[in-house]
């Protein structure tokens, strides 16, 4: 009888441990996706910004690469 109870407790422990780990993995994925979305938004904002100095630097870099 004690072996059966021990087995049941160990199974419950495994189930709850796996459930907790699954929640942590899901939260980690959500956090990573939020960071990725924020980085994409920053990149889009940087592309939309009109920066003549940046354009000159890019042109110079392109010209030097063509030599």
PDB file of C-alpha atoms in Angstrom:
ATOM      1  CA  UNK A   1       0.000   0.000   0.000  1.00  0.00           C
ATOM      2  CA  UNK A   2       2.802   2.421   0.858  1.00  0.00           C
ATOM      3  CA  UNK A   3       4.540   1.611  -2.427  1.00  0.00           C
ATOM      4  CA  UNK A   4       1.351   2.471  -4.299  1.00  0.00           C
ATOM      5  CA  UNK A   5       1.035   5.801  -2.489  1.00  0.00           C
ATOM      6  CA  UNK A   6       4.702   6.549  -3.124  1.00  0.00           C
ATOM      7  CA  UNK A   7       4.231   5.760  -6.806  1.00  0.00           C
ATOM      8  CA  UNK A   8       1.179   8.023  -7.007  1.00  0.00           C
ATOM      9  CA  UNK A   9       3.012  10.855  -5.279  1.00  0.00           C
ATOM     10  CA  UNK A  10       5.981  10.535  -7.618  1.00  0.00           C
ATOM     11  CA  UNK A  11       3.653  10.563 -10.632  1.00  0.00           C
ATOM     12  CA  UNK A  12       1.912  13.668  -9.327  1.00  0.00           C
ATOM     13  CA  UNK A  13       5.283  15.295  -8.768  1.00  0.00           C
ATOM     14  CA  UNK A  14       6.314  14.546 -12.352  1.00  0.00           C
ATOM     15  CA  UNK A  15       3.041  15.880 -13.733  1.00  0.00           C
ATOM     16  CA  UNK A  16       3.228  19.121 -11.778  1.00  0.00           C
ATOM     17  CA  UNK A  17       6.912  19.576 -12.580  1.00  0.00           C
ATOM     18  CA  UNK A  18       6.265  19.134 -16.292  1.00  0.00           C
ATOM     19  CA  UNK A  19       3.284  21.481 -16.106  1.00  0.00           C
ATOM     20  CA  UNK A  20       5.419  24.144 -14.407  1.00  0.00           C
ATOM     21  CA  UNK A  21       8.209  23.721 -16.951  1.00  0.00           C
ATOM     22  CA  UNK A  22       5.721  24.036 -19.807  1.00  0.00           C
ATOM     23  CA  UNK A  23       4.435  27.305 -18.353  1.00  0.00           C
ATOM     24  CA  UNK A  24       8.001  28.614 -18.045  1.00  0.00           C
ATOM     25  CA  UNK A  25       8.783  27.648 -21.656  1.00  0.00           C
ATOM     26  CA  UNK A  26       5.621  29.360 -22.868  1.00  0.00           C
ATOM     27  CA  UNK A  27       6.439  32.511 -20.905  1.00  0.00           C
ATOM     28  CA  UNK A  28       9.982  32.488 -22.280  1.00  0.00           C
ATOM     29  CA  UNK A  29       8.703  32.229 -25.835  1.00  0.00           C
ATOM     30  CA  UNK A  30       6.282  35.095 -25.249  1.00  0.00           C
ATOM     31  CA  UNK A  31       9.054  37.267 -23.800  1.00  0.00           C
ATOM     32  CA  UNK A  32      11.319  36.469 -26.743  1.00  0.00           C
ATOM     33  CA  UNK A  33       8.539  37.298 -29.211  1.00  0.00           C
ATOM     34  CA  UNK A  34       7.864  40.617 -27.473  1.00  0.00           C
ATOM     35  CA  UNK A  35      11.555  41.530 -27.665  1.00  0.00           C
ATOM     36  CA  UNK A  36      11.662  40.538 -31.317  1.00  0.00           C
ATOM     37  CA  UNK A  37       8.593  42.649 -32.085  1.00  0.00           C
ATOM     38  CA  UNK A  38      10.159  45.620 -30.288  1.00  0.00           C
ATOM     39  CA  UNK A  39      13.384  45.226 -32.296  1.00  0.00           C
ATOM     40  CA  UNK A  40      11.440  45.004 -35.558  1.00  0.00           C
ATOM     41  CA  UNK A  41       9.525  48.161 -34.646  1.00  0.00           C
ATOM     42  CA  UNK A  42      12.806  49.965 -33.900  1.00  0.00           C
ATOM     43  CA  UNK A  43      14.258  48.823 -37.222  1.00  0.00           C
ATOM     44  CA  UNK A  44      11.183  50.007 -39.124  1.00  0.00           C
ATOM     45  CA  UNK A  45      11.325  53.363 -37.356  1.00  0.00           C
ATOM     46  CA  UNK A  46      15.007  53.680 -38.218  1.00  0.00           C
ATOM     47  CA  UNK A  47      14.281  52.909 -41.864  1.00  0.00           C
ATOM     48  CA  UNK A  48      11.487  55.470 -41.995  1.00  0.00           C
ATOM     49  CA  UNK A  49      13.554  58.220 -40.382  1.00  0.00           C
ATOM     50  CA  UNK A  50      14.968  60.712 -42.856  1.00  0.00           C
ATOM     51  CA  UNK A  51      18.638  61.047 -41.928  1.00  0.00           C
ATOM     52  CA  UNK A  52      20.774  62.695 -44.619  1.00  0.00           C
ATOM     53  CA  UNK A  53      24.016  61.996 -42.753  1.00  0.00           C
ATOM     54  CA  UNK A  54      23.156  58.303 -42.617  1.00  0.00           C
ATOM     55  CA  UNK A  55      22.364  58.265 -46.321  1.00  0.00           C
ATOM     56  CA  UNK A  56      25.722  59.891 -47.070  1.00  0.00           C
ATOM     57  CA  UNK A  57      27.532  57.291 -44.961  1.00  0.00           C
ATOM     58  CA  UNK A  58      25.718  54.488 -46.761  1.00  0.00           C
ATOM     59  CA  UNK A  59      26.529  55.986 -50.169  1.00  0.00           C
ATOM     60  CA  UNK A  60      30.185  56.340 -49.207  1.00  0.00           C
ATOM     61  CA  UNK A  61      30.299  52.761 -47.975  1.00  0.00           C
ATOM     62  CA  UNK A  62      28.663  51.532 -51.178  1.00  0.00           C
ATOM     63  CA  UNK A  63      31.070  53.540 -53.319  1.00  0.00           C
ATOM     64  CA  UNK A  64      34.086  52.189 -51.415  1.00  0.00           C
ATOM     65  CA  UNK A  65      32.806  48.628 -51.769  1.00  0.00           C
ATOM     66  CA  UNK A  66      32.568  49.054 -55.539  1.00  0.00           C
ATOM     67  CA  UNK A  67      36.226  49.990 -55.893  1.00  0.00           C
TER      68      UNK A  67
END
